[in-house]
mmCIF file of C-alpha atoms and ligand atoms in Angstrom:
data_model
loop_
_atom_site.group_PDB
_atom_site.id
_atom_site.type_symbol
_atom_site.label_atom_id
_atom_site.label_comp_id
_atom_site.label_asym_id
_atom_site.label_seq_id
_atom_site.Cartn_x
_atom_site.Cartn_y
_atom_site.Cartn_z
ATOM 1 C CA UNK V 13 0.116 -0.084 -0.018
ATOM 2 C CA UNK V 14 1.148 3.552 -0.865
ATOM 3 C CA UNK V 15 1.487 5.722 2.237
ATOM 4 C CA UNK V 16 1.393 9.515 1.975
ATOM 5 C CA UNK V 17 1.460 10.568 5.554
ATOM 6 C CA UNK V 18 2.230 14.127 4.409
ATOM 7 C CA UNK V 19 -1.512 14.382 3.364
ATOM 8 C CA UNK V 20 -2.729 13.537 6.850
ATOM 9 C CA UNK V 21 -2.603 17.012 8.596
ATOM 10 C CA UNK V 22 -4.019 18.676 5.580
ATOM 11 C CA UNK V 23 -6.932 16.339 5.038
ATOM 12 C CA UNK V 24 -7.575 16.732 8.835
ATOM 13 C CA UNK V 25 -7.777 20.551 8.282
ATOM 14 C CA UNK V 26 -10.104 20.117 5.406
ATOM 15 C CA UNK V 27 -12.428 17.969 7.444
ATOM 16 C CA UNK V 28 -12.303 20.462 10.237
ATOM 17 C CA UNK V 29 -13.261 23.299 7.976
ATOM 18 C CA UNK V 30 -16.166 21.050 6.670
ATOM 19 C CA UNK V 31 -17.377 20.225 10.114
ATOM 20 C CA UNK V 32 -17.586 23.928 10.977
ATOM 21 C CA UNK V 33 -19.461 24.573 7.700
ATOM 22 C CA UNK V 34 -21.965 21.669 8.320
ATOM 23 C CA UNK V 35 -22.620 22.867 11.946
ATOM 24 C CA UNK V 36 -23.780 26.104 10.448
ATOM 25 C CA UNK V 37 -26.568 24.468 8.577
ATOM 26 C CA UNK V 38 -27.407 21.561 10.848
ATOM 27 C CA UNK V 39 -29.543 19.361 8.583
ATOM 28 C CA UNK V 40 -30.371 17.012 11.604
ATOM 29 C CA UNK V 41 -29.234 13.499 12.364
ATOM 30 C CA UNK V 42 -30.308 11.263 15.127
ATOM 31 C CA UNK V 43 -27.322 8.961 14.545
ATOM 32 C CA UNK V 44 -29.462 6.020 13.984
ATOM 33 C CA UNK V 45 -26.780 4.474 11.625
ATOM 34 C CA UNK V 46 -29.357 3.484 8.829
ATOM 35 C CA UNK V 47 -27.334 5.122 6.099
ATOM 36 C CA UNK V 48 -24.272 3.062 6.874
ATOM 37 C CA UNK V 49 -26.388 -0.077 5.881
ATOM 38 C CA UNK V 50 -25.803 0.605 2.267
ATOM 39 C CA UNK V 51 -28.072 -2.145 1.020
ATOM 40 C CA UNK V 52 -30.933 -0.899 3.087
ATOM 41 C CA UNK V 53 -30.394 2.594 1.936
ATOM 42 C CA UNK V 54 -29.722 1.497 -1.663
ATOM 43 C CA UNK V 55 -26.581 3.710 -1.965
ATOM 44 C CA UNK V 56 -22.930 3.258 -2.561
ATOM 45 C CA UNK V 57 -20.322 5.330 -0.544
ATOM 46 C CA UNK V 58 -17.641 6.611 -2.769
ATOM 47 C CA UNK V 59 -14.369 7.907 -1.607
ATOM 48 C CA UNK V 60 -10.875 8.791 -2.921
ATOM 49 C CA UNK V 61 -7.618 6.872 -2.136
ATOM 50 C CA UNK V 62 -6.314 9.948 -0.195
ATOM 51 C CA UNK V 63 -9.377 9.432 2.152
ATOM 52 C CA UNK V 64 -9.073 5.733 2.492
ATOM 53 C CA UNK V 65 -5.157 6.016 3.124
ATOM 54 C CA UNK V 66 -6.119 8.466 5.937
ATOM 55 C CA UNK V 67 -8.423 5.940 7.440
ATOM 56 C CA UNK V 68 -5.816 3.082 7.050
ATOM 57 C CA UNK V 69 -3.068 5.132 8.650
ATOM 58 C CA UNK V 70 -5.141 5.846 11.669
ATOM 59 C CA UNK V 71 -7.366 2.895 12.392
ATOM 60 C CA UNK V 72 -7.453 -0.808 11.982
ATOM 61 C CA UNK V 73 -9.578 -2.014 9.145
ATOM 62 C CA UNK V 74 -11.568 -5.150 10.364
ATOM 63 C CA UNK V 75 -11.828 -8.073 8.029
ATOM 64 C CA UNK V 76 -14.851 -7.703 5.873
ATOM 65 C CA UNK V 77 -16.401 -8.754 2.455
ATOM 66 C CA UNK V 78 -16.754 -5.700 0.141
ATOM 67 C CA UNK V 79 -19.952 -7.246 -1.187
ATOM 68 C CA UNK V 80 -21.490 -7.042 2.203
ATOM 69 C CA UNK V 81 -24.281 -4.402 2.473
ATOM 70 C CA UNK V 82 -23.038 -2.809 5.717
ATOM 71 C CA UNK V 83 -19.883 -0.661 6.429
ATOM 72 C CA UNK V 84 -17.324 -2.690 8.441
ATOM 73 C CA UNK V 85 -16.792 0.409 10.692
ATOM 74 C CA UNK V 86 -20.379 0.352 11.961
ATOM 75 C CA UNK V 87 -20.616 -1.446 15.277
ATOM 76 C CA UNK V 88 -23.807 -1.513 17.331
ATOM 77 C CA UNK V 89 -25.154 0.935 14.753
ATOM 78 C CA UNK V 90 -22.368 3.535 15.547
ATOM 79 C CA UNK V 91 -19.567 4.694 13.413
ATOM 80 C CA UNK V 92 -16.281 3.553 15.182
ATOM 81 C CA UNK V 93 -14.038 5.765 12.897
ATOM 82 C CA UNK V 94 -15.935 9.160 13.302
ATOM 83 C CA UNK V 95 -12.768 11.131 13.477
ATOM 84 C CA UNK V 96 -11.370 9.724 10.347
ATOM 85 C CA UNK V 97 -14.499 8.875 8.241
ATOM 86 C CA UNK V 98 -14.661 9.907 4.544
ATOM 87 C CA UNK V 99 -16.128 13.039 3.058
ATOM 88 C CA UNK V 100 -19.123 11.089 1.803
ATOM 89 C CA UNK V 101 -19.981 9.938 5.368
ATOM 90 C CA UNK V 102 -19.556 13.575 6.761
ATOM 91 C CA UNK V 103 -21.740 15.206 4.072
ATOM 92 C CA UNK V 104 -24.548 12.628 3.928
ATOM 93 C CA UNK V 105 -27.760 13.461 5.662
ATOM 94 C CA UNK V 106 -31.055 11.847 4.798
ATOM 95 C CA UNK V 107 -32.989 14.980 5.170
ATOM 96 C CA UNK V 108 -34.255 15.825 1.636
ATOM 97 C CA UNK V 109 -34.650 19.418 2.201
ATOM 98 C CA UNK V 110 -30.842 19.809 2.237
ATOM 99 C CA UNK V 111 -30.068 17.759 -0.773
ATOM 100 C CA UNK V 112 -28.912 20.495 -3.113
ATOM 101 C CA UNK V 113 -27.034 22.371 -0.349
ATOM 102 C CA UNK V 114 -25.184 19.198 0.642
ATOM 103 C CA UNK V 115 -24.338 18.381 -2.954
ATOM 104 C CA UNK V 116 -22.716 21.849 -3.348
ATOM 105 C CA UNK V 117 -20.821 21.276 -0.177
ATOM 106 C CA UNK V 118 -19.684 17.958 -1.244
ATOM 107 C CA UNK V 119 -18.369 19.213 -4.463
ATOM 108 C CA UNK V 120 -16.548 22.006 -2.810
ATOM 109 C CA UNK V 121 -14.592 19.741 -0.526
ATOM 110 C CA UNK V 122 -14.182 16.965 -3.045
ATOM 111 C CA UNK V 123 -12.340 19.621 -5.119
ATOM 112 C CA UNK V 124 -10.258 20.556 -2.113
ATOM 113 C CA UNK V 125 -9.279 17.036 -1.483
ATOM 114 C CA UNK V 126 -8.457 16.452 -5.148
ATOM 115 C CA UNK V 127 -6.328 19.618 -5.260
ATOM 116 C CA UNK V 128 -4.412 18.344 -2.214
ATOM 117 C CA UNK V 129 -3.817 14.993 -4.003
ATOM 118 C CA UNK V 130 -2.482 16.960 -7.062
ATOM 119 C CA UNK V 131 -0.300 19.338 -4.917
ATOM 120 C CA UNK V 132 1.303 16.334 -2.936
ATOM 121 C CA UNK V 133 1.534 14.144 -6.146
ATOM 122 C CA UNK V 134 -0.650 11.444 -4.573
ATOM 123 C CA UNK V 135 -2.332 8.786 -6.657
ATOM 124 C CA UNK V 136 -5.992 9.793 -7.206
ATOM 125 C CA UNK V 137 -8.611 7.044 -7.535
ATOM 126 C CA UNK V 138 -12.248 7.747 -6.876
ATOM 127 C CA UNK V 139 -14.257 4.488 -6.376
ATOM 128 C CA UNK V 140 -16.651 2.716 -3.969
ATOM 129 C CA UNK V 141 -14.951 3.020 -0.568
ATOM 130 C CA UNK V 142 -15.368 -0.647 0.317
ATOM 131 C CA UNK V 143 -13.365 -1.542 -2.950
ATOM 132 C CA UNK V 144 -10.738 1.085 -2.284
ATOM 133 C CA UNK V 145 -10.137 -0.424 1.236
ATOM 134 C CA UNK V 146 -9.630 -3.741 -0.352
ATOM 135 C CA UNK V 147 -7.710 -2.391 -3.364
ATOM 136 C CA UNK V 148 -10.278 -3.944 -5.660
ATOM 137 C CA UNK V 149 -10.771 -1.042 -8.010
ATOM 138 C CA UNK V 150 -8.396 -2.015 -10.903
HETATM 139 S S1 SF4 A 17 -28.189 10.796 8.212
HETATM 140 FE FE1 SF4 A 17 -30.297 9.881 8.571
HETATM 141 S S2 SF4 A 17 -30.148 7.704 8.258
HETATM 142 FE FE2 SF4 A 17 -27.998 8.534 8.597
HETATM 143 S S3 SF4 A 17 -27.701 8.321 10.721
HETATM 144 FE FE3 SF4 A 17 -28.469 10.324 10.397
HETATM 145 S S4 SF4 A 17 -30.678 10.202 10.738
HETATM 146 FE FE4 SF4 A 17 -29.912 8.129 10.413
HETATM 147 S S1 SF4 A 18 -17.201 5.036 7.992
HETATM 148 FE FE1 SF4 A 18 -18.603 5.367 9.572
HETATM 149 S S2 SF4 A 18 -20.067 6.922 8.753
HETATM 150 FE FE2 SF4 A 18 -18.919 6.065 7.033
HETATM 151 S S3 SF4 A 18 -20.224 4.419 6.286
HETATM 152 FE FE3 SF4 A 18 -18.889 3.530 7.717
HETATM 153 S S4 SF4 A 18 -19.941 3.551 9.802
HETATM 154 FE FE4 SF4 A 18 -20.973 4.966 8.437
#
């Protein structure tokens, strides 16, 4: 696995800025964990290699089958890697009233993360996060 620890402080800074922006709009979330059951929600969580490397540098990834319908970091319906979770996890809220606003925020931070990858000459692959964690995207 390629490691680019130089990205870590910068991605942490990007996430911090994002969290401050999200706190200002507060789309509401009761932390029920349903959206981390991808099959139930019928959605796929996408992420970039820079985000999954940040996760892998900071937490242990439990054994899992990428075809399974639930995120392996979800335990007792709680995210166990909140501090290191991906952009898609942070920006997803099931409240439909915020769909467009959240889409704009997602694109803004996606671009910031991509710019970081370019600046630090880090490989950029954007794919389903479960596949990225298993390196099954090629
Ligand atoms: S965004 Fe919605 S589905 Fe996901 S944890 Fe929050 S309330 Fe539950
Ligand atoms: S990393 Fe956390 S927030 Fe993201 S899908 Fe998995 S359990 Fe949910």
